[in-house]
Amino acid sequence: MTETTAASPTLEERYLGCLIGSALGDALGRLTEHIDYDTILYQFGPNGIKEPPVNGLYTDDTQLAMATARALVEAGGDTFARLMDAITREYVKWYHLQNSPMNRRAPTVTVIDALARVARGGHYGVAGDGSANESIVATRAVPIALRFHGEVQRIIETASEVSRMTHGHPAAVTSGAASALFVEYALSGLEPKEWLTRYVADLRRWCPDAAHDTIEAVRTTERTLTWAPEDAMERQFRSRPGHGGGWSGEEAVSLGLWCFMHTPRDYVATVRLGANAFGESDTDGIAAVAAAL
């Protein structure tokens, strides 16, 4: 009997896996968001949450990632300005859907306020909150890596600008770029052990004003890779008092990256790690980033 080897997935299949996988991670993590770890174990059993419900819903993280993807397809090979116009239109369409309870999936006030200013005629470049930093910048940037695969500079510049539309804190701007960069590394076949060094080099080359917080968060991932999940995730809380849990852009990237790098060949295990993150965490954002990778 001749052994058969499964064919390697096509690039299109990998793109679909990235987008659908991220949405599934988001839907699973949504059920444990804001719940501390002990309560997760109490509600879902000793291994935490393992499966989404049949009618599981994804959140605003996936909604805005889809809006980003639609805009990238619509813009095609147009100029950067036309690309940003397309993204702005898609985000404003999403904003207008938020009047419907079915479409409103717990978006933050920061995002709603920024897009409200754009919907009233303001330019996207001055609509964002200059001090805001939230995980949504990391999750909605994923499609940018798929559209500009192989173009690191363009990925960083586009993801940074898309983040800045609503969140102007330097760490938020850099985190959108970081999330897209790690997806690019996965697509390029770069070994995960090489990602962290490459990330720092690319960020410093193409984003010289990159926030220190973003680089340090990823270095925390590197330092804790051999730790038990609960210890590694707790370190995110203890490293900066009052922070942690994946609520900011750099934390969502670093925790999602940790979950992936802990089980890089096991999608299910990776997503479950994100959805069962220690503490009262932004589990949907963490699981969405991890699942995309």
PDB file of C-alpha atoms in Angstrom:
ATOM      1  CA  MET A   1       0.000   0.000   0.000  1.00  0.00           C
ATOM      2  CA  THR A   2       1.508   3.308  -1.080  1.00  0.00           C
ATOM      3  CA  GLU A   3       1.618   6.144   1.448  1.00  0.00           C
ATOM      4  CA  THR A   4       0.154   9.433   0.326  1.00  0.00           C
ATOM      5  CA  THR A   5       1.339  12.799   1.492  1.00  0.00           C
ATOM      6  CA  ALA A   6      -1.143  15.608   1.923  1.00  0.00           C
ATOM      7  CA  ALA A   7      -0.548  18.413  -0.533  1.00  0.00           C
ATOM      8  CA  SER A   8       0.759  21.646   0.914  1.00  0.00           C
ATOM      9  CA  PRO A   9      -1.972  24.275   1.188  1.00  0.00           C
ATOM     10  CA  THR A  10      -2.082  26.912  -1.520  1.00  0.00           C
ATOM     11  CA  LEU A  11      -1.516  30.552  -0.660  1.00  0.00           C
ATOM     12  CA  GLU A  12      -5.249  31.177  -1.104  1.00  0.00           C
ATOM     13  CA  GLU A  13      -6.032  28.372   1.355  1.00  0.00           C
ATOM     14  CA  ARG A  14      -3.572  29.847   3.844  1.00  0.00           C
ATOM     15  CA  TYR A  15      -5.238  33.251   3.504  1.00  0.00           C
ATOM     16  CA  LEU A  16      -8.648  31.707   4.160  1.00  0.00           C
ATOM     17  CA  GLY A  17      -7.250  29.763   7.084  1.00  0.00           C
ATOM     18  CA  CYS A  18      -5.834  32.953   8.568  1.00  0.00           C
ATOM     19  CA  LEU A  19      -9.072  34.954   8.294  1.00  0.00           C
ATOM     20  CA  ILE A  20     -11.522  32.206   9.241  1.00  0.00           C
ATOM     21  CA  GLY A  21      -9.189  30.923  11.942  1.00  0.00           C
ATOM     22  CA  SER A  22      -8.937  34.372  13.489  1.00  0.00           C
ATOM     23  CA  ALA A  23     -12.727  34.766  13.478  1.00  0.00           C
ATOM     24  CA  LEU A  24     -13.109  31.419  15.251  1.00  0.00           C
ATOM     25  CA  GLY A  25     -10.555  32.425  17.865  1.00  0.00           C
ATOM     26  CA  ASP A  26     -12.417  35.678  18.389  1.00  0.00           C
ATOM     27  CA  ALA A  27     -15.732  33.833  18.802  1.00  0.00           C
ATOM     28  CA  LEU A  28     -14.272  31.421  21.369  1.00  0.00           C
ATOM     29  CA  GLY A  29     -12.468  34.134  23.326  1.00  0.00           C
ATOM     30  CA  ARG A  30     -15.593  36.286  23.408  1.00  0.00           C
ATOM     31  CA  LEU A  31     -17.161  33.854  25.899  1.00  0.00           C
ATOM     32  CA  THR A  32     -14.402  34.309  28.485  1.00  0.00           C
ATOM     33  CA  GLU A  33     -13.641  38.025  28.124  1.00  0.00           C
ATOM     34  CA  HIS A  34     -13.657  39.914  31.449  1.00  0.00           C
ATOM     35  CA  ILE A  35     -13.815  36.610  33.380  1.00  0.00           C
ATOM     36  CA  ASP A  36     -10.985  35.728  35.766  1.00  0.00           C
ATOM     37  CA  TYR A  37      -9.231  32.396  35.319  1.00  0.00           C
ATOM     38  CA  ASP A  38     -10.783  30.676  38.341  1.00  0.00           C
ATOM     39  CA  THR A  39     -14.264  31.596  37.122  1.00  0.00           C
ATOM     40  CA  ILE A  40     -13.456  30.245  33.654  1.00  0.00           C
ATOM     41  CA  LEU A  41     -12.523  26.903  35.206  1.00  0.00           C
ATOM     42  CA  TYR A  42     -15.656  26.940  37.361  1.00  0.00           C
ATOM     43  CA  GLN A  43     -17.950  27.671  34.410  1.00  0.00           C
ATOM     44  CA  PHE A  44     -16.331  25.525  31.735  1.00  0.00           C
ATOM     45  CA  GLY A  45     -14.558  22.754  33.615  1.00  0.00           C
ATOM     46  CA  PRO A  46     -10.969  21.985  34.671  1.00  0.00           C
ATOM     47  CA  ASN A  47      -9.604  22.522  31.139  1.00  0.00           C
ATOM     48  CA  GLY A  48     -11.439  25.790  30.579  1.00  0.00           C
ATOM     49  CA  ILE A  49     -13.490  26.582  27.510  1.00  0.00           C
ATOM     50  CA  LYS A  50     -12.841  24.134  24.673  1.00  0.00           C
ATOM     51  CA  GLU A  51     -15.475  24.685  21.961  1.00  0.00           C
ATOM     52  CA  PRO A  52     -17.598  27.603  20.763  1.00  0.00           C
ATOM     53  CA  PRO A  53     -21.379  27.192  20.787  1.00  0.00           C
ATOM     54  CA  VAL A  54     -23.082  26.217  17.542  1.00  0.00           C
ATOM     55  CA  ASN A  55     -24.217  29.789  16.988  1.00  0.00           C
ATOM     56  CA  GLY A  56     -21.091  31.460  18.339  1.00  0.00           C
ATOM     57  CA  LEU A  57     -20.675  35.118  17.406  1.00  0.00           C
ATOM     58  CA  TYR A  58     -17.455  36.924  16.642  1.00  0.00           C
ATOM     59  CA  THR A  59     -16.923  40.457  17.905  1.00  0.00           C
ATOM     60  CA  ASP A  60     -16.033  43.889  16.588  1.00  0.00           C
ATOM     61  CA  ASP A  61     -12.451  42.601  16.200  1.00  0.00           C
ATOM     62  CA  THR A  62     -13.518  40.394  13.288  1.00  0.00           C
ATOM     63  CA  GLN A  63     -16.065  42.881  11.959  1.00  0.00           C
ATOM     64  CA  LEU A  64     -13.363  45.514  11.491  1.00  0.00           C
ATOM     65  CA  ALA A  65     -10.874  42.973  10.142  1.00  0.00           C
ATOM     66  CA  MET A  66     -13.496  42.097   7.501  1.00  0.00           C
ATOM     67  CA  ALA A  67     -14.006  45.793   6.765  1.00  0.00           C
ATOM     68  CA  THR A  68     -10.248  46.176   6.312  1.00  0.00           C
ATOM     69  CA  ALA A  69     -10.142  43.185   3.956  1.00  0.00           C
ATOM     70  CA  ARG A  70     -13.041  44.480   1.832  1.00  0.00           C
ATOM     71  CA  ALA A  71     -11.356  47.872   1.489  1.00  0.00           C
ATOM     72  CA  LEU A  72      -8.044  46.301   0.461  1.00  0.00           C
ATOM     73  CA  VAL A  73      -9.807  44.319  -2.271  1.00  0.00           C
ATOM     74  CA  GLU A  74     -11.767  47.358  -3.436  1.00  0.00           C
ATOM     75  CA  ALA A  75      -8.675  49.576  -3.622  1.00  0.00           C
ATOM     76  CA  GLY A  76      -6.694  47.025  -5.616  1.00  0.00           C
ATOM     77  CA  GLY A  77      -3.394  48.523  -6.684  1.00  0.00           C
ATOM     78  CA  ASP A  78      -4.426  52.127  -6.136  1.00  0.00           C
ATOM     79  CA  THR A  79      -2.297  54.732  -4.409  1.00  0.00           C
ATOM     80  CA  PHE A  80      -1.886  54.893  -0.638  1.00  0.00           C
ATOM     81  CA  ALA A  81      -4.306  57.820  -0.427  1.00  0.00           C
ATOM     82  CA  ARG A  82      -7.016  55.929  -2.321  1.00  0.00           C
ATOM     83  CA  LEU A  83      -6.422  52.851  -0.195  1.00  0.00           C
ATOM     84  CA  MET A  84      -6.957  54.876   2.979  1.00  0.00           C
ATOM     85  CA  ASP A  85     -10.088  56.401   1.443  1.00  0.00           C
ATOM     86  CA  ALA A  86     -11.439  52.888   0.818  1.00  0.00           C
ATOM     87  CA  ILE A  87     -10.669  51.807   4.395  1.00  0.00           C
ATOM     88  CA  THR A  88     -12.296  54.955   5.735  1.00  0.00           C
ATOM     89  CA  ARG A  89     -15.472  54.259   3.726  1.00  0.00           C
ATOM     90  CA  GLU A  90     -15.674  50.672   4.984  1.00  0.00           C
ATOM     91  CA  TYR A  91     -15.144  51.728   8.595  1.00  0.00           C
ATOM     92  CA  VAL A  92     -17.824  54.399   8.328  1.00  0.00           C
ATOM     93  CA  LYS A  93     -20.228  51.820   6.855  1.00  0.00           C
ATOM     94  CA  TRP A  94     -19.498  49.631   9.870  1.00  0.00           C
ATOM     95  CA  TYR A  95     -20.046  52.607  12.181  1.00  0.00           C
ATOM     96  CA  HIS A  96     -23.530  53.194  10.748  1.00  0.00           C
ATOM     97  CA  LEU A  97     -24.430  49.542  11.350  1.00  0.00           C
ATOM     98  CA  GLN A  98     -23.810  49.967  15.072  1.00  0.00           C
ATOM     99  CA  ASN A  99     -27.386  51.203  15.566  1.00  0.00           C
ATOM    100  CA  SER A 100     -28.491  47.596  15.088  1.00  0.00           C
ATOM    101  CA  PRO A 101     -28.249  45.352  18.196  1.00  0.00           C
ATOM    102  CA  MET A 102     -27.446  42.402  15.922  1.00  0.00           C
ATOM    103  CA  ASN A 103     -24.447  44.190  14.437  1.00  0.00           C
ATOM    104  CA  ARG A 104     -23.183  45.881  17.602  1.00  0.00           C
ATOM    105  CA  ARG A 105     -20.635  43.531  19.175  1.00  0.00           C
ATOM    106  CA  ALA A 106     -19.320  45.608  22.092  1.00  0.00           C
ATOM    107  CA  PRO A 107     -17.149  48.143  20.243  1.00  0.00           C
ATOM    108  CA  THR A 108     -15.189  50.517  22.448  1.00  0.00           C
ATOM    109  CA  VAL A 109     -16.122  54.155  22.936  1.00  0.00           C
ATOM    110  CA  THR A 110     -12.759  55.144  21.470  1.00  0.00           C
ATOM    111  CA  VAL A 111     -13.518  53.516  18.113  1.00  0.00           C
ATOM    112  CA  ILE A 112     -17.105  54.779  17.970  1.00  0.00           C
ATOM    113  CA  ASP A 113     -16.126  58.353  18.828  1.00  0.00           C
ATOM    114  CA  ALA A 114     -13.318  58.461  16.253  1.00  0.00           C
ATOM    115  CA  LEU A 115     -15.494  57.079  13.462  1.00  0.00           C
ATOM    116  CA  ALA A 116     -18.328  59.398  14.453  1.00  0.00           C
ATOM    117  CA  ARG A 117     -15.994  62.317  13.808  1.00  0.00           C
ATOM    118  CA  VAL A 118     -15.103  60.867  10.395  1.00  0.00           C
ATOM    119  CA  ALA A 119     -18.778  60.227   9.589  1.00  0.00           C
ATOM    120  CA  ARG A 120     -19.492  63.907  10.291  1.00  0.00           C
ATOM    121  CA  GLY A 121     -16.940  64.905   7.683  1.00  0.00           C
ATOM    122  CA  GLY A 122     -13.690  64.978   9.632  1.00  0.00           C
ATOM    123  CA  HIS A 123     -10.493  63.677   8.076  1.00  0.00           C
ATOM    124  CA  TYR A 124      -9.442  60.254   9.334  1.00  0.00           C
ATOM    125  CA  GLY A 125      -5.944  61.538  10.024  1.00  0.00           C
ATOM    126  CA  VAL A 126      -7.101  63.769  12.893  1.00  0.00           C
ATOM    127  CA  ALA A 127     -10.080  61.748  14.130  1.00  0.00           C
ATOM    128  CA  GLY A 128      -8.280  59.370  16.478  1.00  0.00           C
ATOM    129  CA  ASP A 129      -7.639  59.762  20.177  1.00  0.00           C
ATOM    130  CA  GLY A 130      -3.955  60.557  20.514  1.00  0.00           C
ATOM    131  CA  SER A 131      -3.654  58.811  23.885  1.00  0.00           C
ATOM    132  CA  ALA A 132      -5.741  55.701  23.081  1.00  0.00           C
ATOM    133  CA  ASN A 133      -4.267  52.221  22.865  1.00  0.00           C
ATOM    134  CA  GLU A 134      -6.523  49.150  22.564  1.00  0.00           C
ATOM    135  CA  SER A 135      -6.241  45.619  21.196  1.00  0.00           C
ATOM    136  CA  ILE A 136      -8.517  46.278  18.205  1.00  0.00           C
ATOM    137  CA  VAL A 137      -5.553  47.825  16.350  1.00  0.00           C
ATOM    138  CA  ALA A 138      -3.846  44.418  16.346  1.00  0.00           C
ATOM    139  CA  THR A 139      -6.794  42.302  15.240  1.00  0.00           C
ATOM    140  CA  ARG A 140      -8.049  44.489  12.408  1.00  0.00           C
ATOM    141  CA  ALA A 141      -4.568  44.794  10.855  1.00  0.00           C
ATOM    142  CA  VAL A 142      -4.237  41.102   9.941  1.00  0.00           C
ATOM    143  CA  PRO A 143      -5.617  41.407   6.354  1.00  0.00           C
ATOM    144  CA  ILE A 144      -2.988  44.041   5.544  1.00  0.00           C
ATOM    145  CA  ALA A 145      -0.277  41.372   5.706  1.00  0.00           C
ATOM    146  CA  LEU A 146      -2.268  39.194   3.314  1.00  0.00           C
ATOM    147  CA  ARG A 147      -2.758  41.994   0.783  1.00  0.00           C
ATOM    148  CA  PHE A 148       0.874  43.158   0.786  1.00  0.00           C
ATOM    149  CA  HIS A 149       2.606  39.834   1.379  1.00  0.00           C
ATOM    150  CA  GLY A 150       6.320  40.246   0.685  1.00  0.00           C
ATOM    151  CA  GLU A 151       6.279  44.057   1.035  1.00  0.00           C
ATOM    152  CA  VAL A 152       7.395  44.673   4.604  1.00  0.00           C
ATOM    153  CA  GLN A 153       7.679  48.442   4.328  1.00  0.00           C
ATOM    154  CA  ARG A 154       4.175  48.751   2.864  1.00  0.00           C
ATOM    155  CA  ILE A 155       2.722  46.448   5.517  1.00  0.00           C
ATOM    156  CA  ILE A 156       4.210  48.558   8.315  1.00  0.00           C
ATOM    157  CA  GLU A 157       3.203  51.894   6.799  1.00  0.00           C
ATOM    158  CA  THR A 158      -0.367  50.804   6.026  1.00  0.00           C
ATOM    159  CA  ALA A 159      -1.001  49.055   9.341  1.00  0.00           C
ATOM    160  CA  SER A 160       0.400  52.019  11.261  1.00  0.00           C
ATOM    161  CA  GLU A 161      -1.851  54.476   9.423  1.00  0.00           C
ATOM    162  CA  VAL A 162      -4.939  52.285   9.892  1.00  0.00           C
ATOM    163  CA  SER A 163      -4.220  52.076  13.627  1.00  0.00           C
ATOM    164  CA  ARG A 164      -3.793  55.846  13.831  1.00  0.00           C
ATOM    165  CA  MET A 165      -7.311  56.392  12.469  1.00  0.00           C
ATOM    166  CA  THR A 166      -8.761  55.667  15.904  1.00  0.00           C
ATOM    167  CA  HIS A 167      -5.836  55.138  18.296  1.00  0.00           C
ATOM    168  CA  GLY A 168      -2.960  57.604  18.256  1.00  0.00           C
ATOM    169  CA  HIS A 169      -0.809  56.355  21.116  1.00  0.00           C
ATOM    170  CA  PRO A 170       2.628  55.405  19.716  1.00  0.00           C
ATOM    171  CA  ALA A 171       2.329  51.872  21.120  1.00  0.00           C
ATOM    172  CA  ALA A 172      -1.051  51.418  19.423  1.00  0.00           C
ATOM    173  CA  VAL A 173       0.297  52.580  16.067  1.00  0.00           C
ATOM    174  CA  THR A 174       3.271  50.239  16.337  1.00  0.00           C
ATOM    175  CA  SER A 175       1.109  47.323  17.528  1.00  0.00           C
ATOM    176  CA  GLY A 176      -0.992  47.325  14.366  1.00  0.00           C
ATOM    177  CA  ALA A 177       2.231  47.055  12.387  1.00  0.00           C
ATOM    178  CA  ALA A 178       3.549  44.322  14.702  1.00  0.00           C
ATOM    179  CA  SER A 179       0.454  42.155  14.320  1.00  0.00           C
ATOM    180  CA  ALA A 180       0.624  42.361  10.525  1.00  0.00           C
ATOM    181  CA  LEU A 181       4.375  41.711  10.543  1.00  0.00           C
ATOM    182  CA  PHE A 182       4.042  38.424  12.416  1.00  0.00           C
ATOM    183  CA  VAL A 183       1.417  37.247   9.929  1.00  0.00           C
ATOM    184  CA  GLU A 184       3.832  38.173   7.138  1.00  0.00           C
ATOM    185  CA  TYR A 185       6.574  36.103   8.778  1.00  0.00           C
ATOM    186  CA  ALA A 186       4.237  33.117   8.998  1.00  0.00           C
ATOM    187  CA  LEU A 187       3.332  33.432   5.314  1.00  0.00           C
ATOM    188  CA  SER A 188       7.001  33.769   4.355  1.00  0.00           C
ATOM    189  CA  GLY A 189       7.926  30.485   5.968  1.00  0.00           C
ATOM    190  CA  LEU A 190      10.285  32.122   8.440  1.00  0.00           C
ATOM    191  CA  GLU A 191      10.898  29.835  11.424  1.00  0.00           C
ATOM    192  CA  PRO A 192       9.128  31.168  14.538  1.00  0.00           C
ATOM    193  CA  LYS A 193      12.396  31.206  16.506  1.00  0.00           C
ATOM    194  CA  GLU A 194      13.651  33.843  14.051  1.00  0.00           C
ATOM    195  CA  TRP A 195      10.584  36.086  14.263  1.00  0.00           C
ATOM    196  CA  LEU A 196      11.507  38.177  17.286  1.00  0.00           C
ATOM    197  CA  THR A 197      14.924  39.247  16.030  1.00  0.00           C
ATOM    198  CA  ARG A 198      13.523  39.972  12.568  1.00  0.00           C
ATOM    199  CA  TYR A 199      10.628  41.941  14.082  1.00  0.00           C
ATOM    200  CA  VAL A 200      12.888  44.320  16.004  1.00  0.00           C
ATOM    201  CA  ALA A 201      15.079  44.849  12.939  1.00  0.00           C
ATOM    202  CA  ASP A 202      12.145  45.523  10.595  1.00  0.00           C
ATOM    203  CA  LEU A 203      10.445  47.838  13.042  1.00  0.00           C
ATOM    204  CA  ARG A 204      13.572  49.879  13.630  1.00  0.00           C
ATOM    205  CA  ARG A 205      14.262  50.117   9.909  1.00  0.00           C
ATOM    206  CA  TRP A 206      10.808  51.114   8.698  1.00  0.00           C
ATOM    207  CA  CYS A 207       9.292  52.606  11.846  1.00  0.00           C
ATOM    208  CA  PRO A 208      12.143  54.446  13.592  1.00  0.00           C
ATOM    209  CA  ASP A 209       9.780  56.064  16.119  1.00  0.00           C
ATOM    210  CA  ALA A 210       8.459  52.657  17.221  1.00  0.00           C
ATOM    211  CA  ALA A 211       7.211  52.665  20.785  1.00  0.00           C
ATOM    212  CA  HIS A 212       9.459  51.093  23.398  1.00  0.00           C
ATOM    213  CA  ASP A 213       6.402  49.448  25.008  1.00  0.00           C
ATOM    214  CA  THR A 214       5.734  47.368  21.899  1.00  0.00           C
ATOM    215  CA  ILE A 215       9.250  45.981  21.664  1.00  0.00           C
ATOM    216  CA  GLU A 216       9.384  45.252  25.404  1.00  0.00           C
ATOM    217  CA  ALA A 217       6.048  43.400  25.321  1.00  0.00           C
ATOM    218  CA  VAL A 218       7.340  41.099  22.589  1.00  0.00           C
ATOM    219  CA  ARG A 219      10.586  40.595  24.508  1.00  0.00           C
ATOM    220  CA  THR A 220       8.469  39.475  27.469  1.00  0.00           C
ATOM    221  CA  THR A 221       7.043  36.818  25.156  1.00  0.00           C
ATOM    222  CA  GLU A 222      10.560  35.715  24.262  1.00  0.00           C
ATOM    223  CA  ARG A 223      11.693  35.560  27.894  1.00  0.00           C
ATOM    224  CA  THR A 224       8.706  33.486  29.013  1.00  0.00           C
ATOM    225  CA  LEU A 225       8.363  30.991  26.150  1.00  0.00           C
ATOM    226  CA  THR A 226       9.420  28.035  28.282  1.00  0.00           C
ATOM    227  CA  TRP A 227       7.172  28.972  31.189  1.00  0.00           C
ATOM    228  CA  ALA A 228       3.839  27.374  32.036  1.00  0.00           C
ATOM    229  CA  PRO A 229       0.936  29.284  30.418  1.00  0.00           C
ATOM    230  CA  GLU A 230      -0.470  30.710  33.652  1.00  0.00           C
ATOM    231  CA  ASP A 231       2.992  31.893  34.761  1.00  0.00           C
ATOM    232  CA  ALA A 232       3.857  33.455  31.399  1.00  0.00           C
ATOM    233  CA  MET A 233       0.556  35.299  31.169  1.00  0.00           C
ATOM    234  CA  GLU A 234       0.739  36.454  34.774  1.00  0.00           C
ATOM    235  CA  ARG A 235       4.138  37.972  33.966  1.00  0.00           C
ATOM    236  CA  GLN A 236       2.355  40.364  31.615  1.00  0.00           C
ATOM    237  CA  PHE A 237       0.405  41.667  34.611  1.00  0.00           C
ATOM    238  CA  ARG A 238       3.381  41.886  36.958  1.00  0.00           C
ATOM    239  CA  SER A 239       5.789  43.470  34.474  1.00  0.00           C
ATOM    240  CA  ARG A 240       3.803  46.722  34.486  1.00  0.00           C
ATOM    241  CA  PRO A 241       1.465  47.266  37.465  1.00  0.00           C
ATOM    242  CA  GLY A 242      -1.997  48.273  36.336  1.00  0.00           C
ATOM    243  CA  HIS A 243      -1.498  46.797  32.880  1.00  0.00           C
ATOM    244  CA  GLY A 244      -1.637  43.340  31.338  1.00  0.00           C
ATOM    245  CA  GLY A 245      -4.415  41.146  30.074  1.00  0.00           C
ATOM    246  CA  GLY A 246      -4.199  41.942  26.386  1.00  0.00           C
ATOM    247  CA  TRP A 247      -6.308  45.103  26.539  1.00  0.00           C
ATOM    248  CA  SER A 248      -3.713  47.282  24.821  1.00  0.00           C
ATOM    249  CA  GLY A 249      -2.347  46.702  21.353  1.00  0.00           C
ATOM    250  CA  GLU A 250       1.106  45.528  22.357  1.00  0.00           C
ATOM    251  CA  GLU A 251      -0.292  43.165  25.001  1.00  0.00           C
ATOM    252  CA  ALA A 252      -2.713  41.547  22.546  1.00  0.00           C
ATOM    253  CA  VAL A 253       0.174  41.011  20.137  1.00  0.00           C
ATOM    254  CA  SER A 254       2.598  39.662  22.749  1.00  0.00           C
ATOM    255  CA  LEU A 255       0.068  37.338  24.421  1.00  0.00           C
ATOM    256  CA  GLY A 256      -1.346  36.111  21.108  1.00  0.00           C
ATOM    257  CA  LEU A 257       2.199  35.518  19.880  1.00  0.00           C
ATOM    258  CA  TRP A 258       3.038  33.618  23.076  1.00  0.00           C
ATOM    259  CA  CYS A 259       0.029  31.310  22.618  1.00  0.00           C
ATOM    260  CA  PHE A 260       1.069  30.600  19.034  1.00  0.00           C
ATOM    261  CA  MET A 261       4.739  30.031  19.817  1.00  0.00           C
ATOM    262  CA  HIS A 262       3.868  27.716  22.705  1.00  0.00           C
ATOM    263  CA  THR A 263       1.991  25.372  20.314  1.00  0.00           C
ATOM    264  CA  PRO A 264       2.957  26.513  16.804  1.00  0.00           C
ATOM    265  CA  ARG A 265       1.682  23.425  14.959  1.00  0.00           C
ATOM    266  CA  ASP A 266      -1.576  22.949  16.847  1.00  0.00           C
ATOM    267  CA  TYR A 267      -4.328  25.403  15.932  1.00  0.00           C
ATOM    268  CA  VAL A 268      -6.858  24.086  18.463  1.00  0.00           C
ATOM    269  CA  ALA A 269      -4.408  24.161  21.377  1.00  0.00           C
ATOM    270  CA  THR A 270      -3.253  27.658  20.429  1.00  0.00           C
ATOM    271  CA  VAL A 271      -6.777  29.078  20.323  1.00  0.00           C
ATOM    272  CA  ARG A 272      -7.727  27.429  23.608  1.00  0.00           C
ATOM    273  CA  LEU A 273      -4.680  28.969  25.269  1.00  0.00           C
ATOM    274  CA  GLY A 274      -5.802  32.424  24.136  1.00  0.00           C
ATOM    275  CA  ALA A 275      -9.419  31.930  25.130  1.00  0.00           C
ATOM    276  CA  ASN A 276      -8.405  30.698  28.586  1.00  0.00           C
ATOM    277  CA  ALA A 277      -5.891  33.458  29.246  1.00  0.00           C
ATOM    278  CA  PHE A 278      -4.974  34.188  32.844  1.00  0.00           C
ATOM    279  CA  GLY A 279      -6.749  37.025  34.632  1.00  0.00           C
ATOM    280  CA  GLU A 280      -9.653  39.173  33.475  1.00  0.00           C
ATOM    281  CA  SER A 281      -8.219  39.377  30.004  1.00  0.00           C
ATOM    282  CA  ASP A 282      -9.216  40.522  26.539  1.00  0.00           C
ATOM    283  CA  THR A 283      -9.447  36.890  25.538  1.00  0.00           C
ATOM    284  CA  ASP A 284     -11.180  37.467  22.205  1.00  0.00           C
ATOM    285  CA  GLY A 285      -8.395  39.778  21.022  1.00  0.00           C
ATOM    286  CA  ILE A 286      -5.642  37.461  22.259  1.00  0.00           C
ATOM    287  CA  ALA A 287      -7.252  34.379  20.704  1.00  0.00           C
ATOM    288  CA  ALA A 288      -7.906  36.214  17.416  1.00  0.00           C
ATOM    289  CA  VAL A 289      -4.232  37.229  17.068  1.00  0.00           C
ATOM    290  CA  ALA A 290      -3.013  33.753  18.051  1.00  0.00           C
ATOM    291  CA  ALA A 291      -5.462  32.033  15.692  1.00  0.00           C
ATOM    292  CA  ALA A 292      -4.464  34.194  12.730  1.00  0.00           C
ATOM    293  CA  LEU A 293      -0.859  33.064  13.133  1.00  0.00           C
TER     294      LEU A 293
END
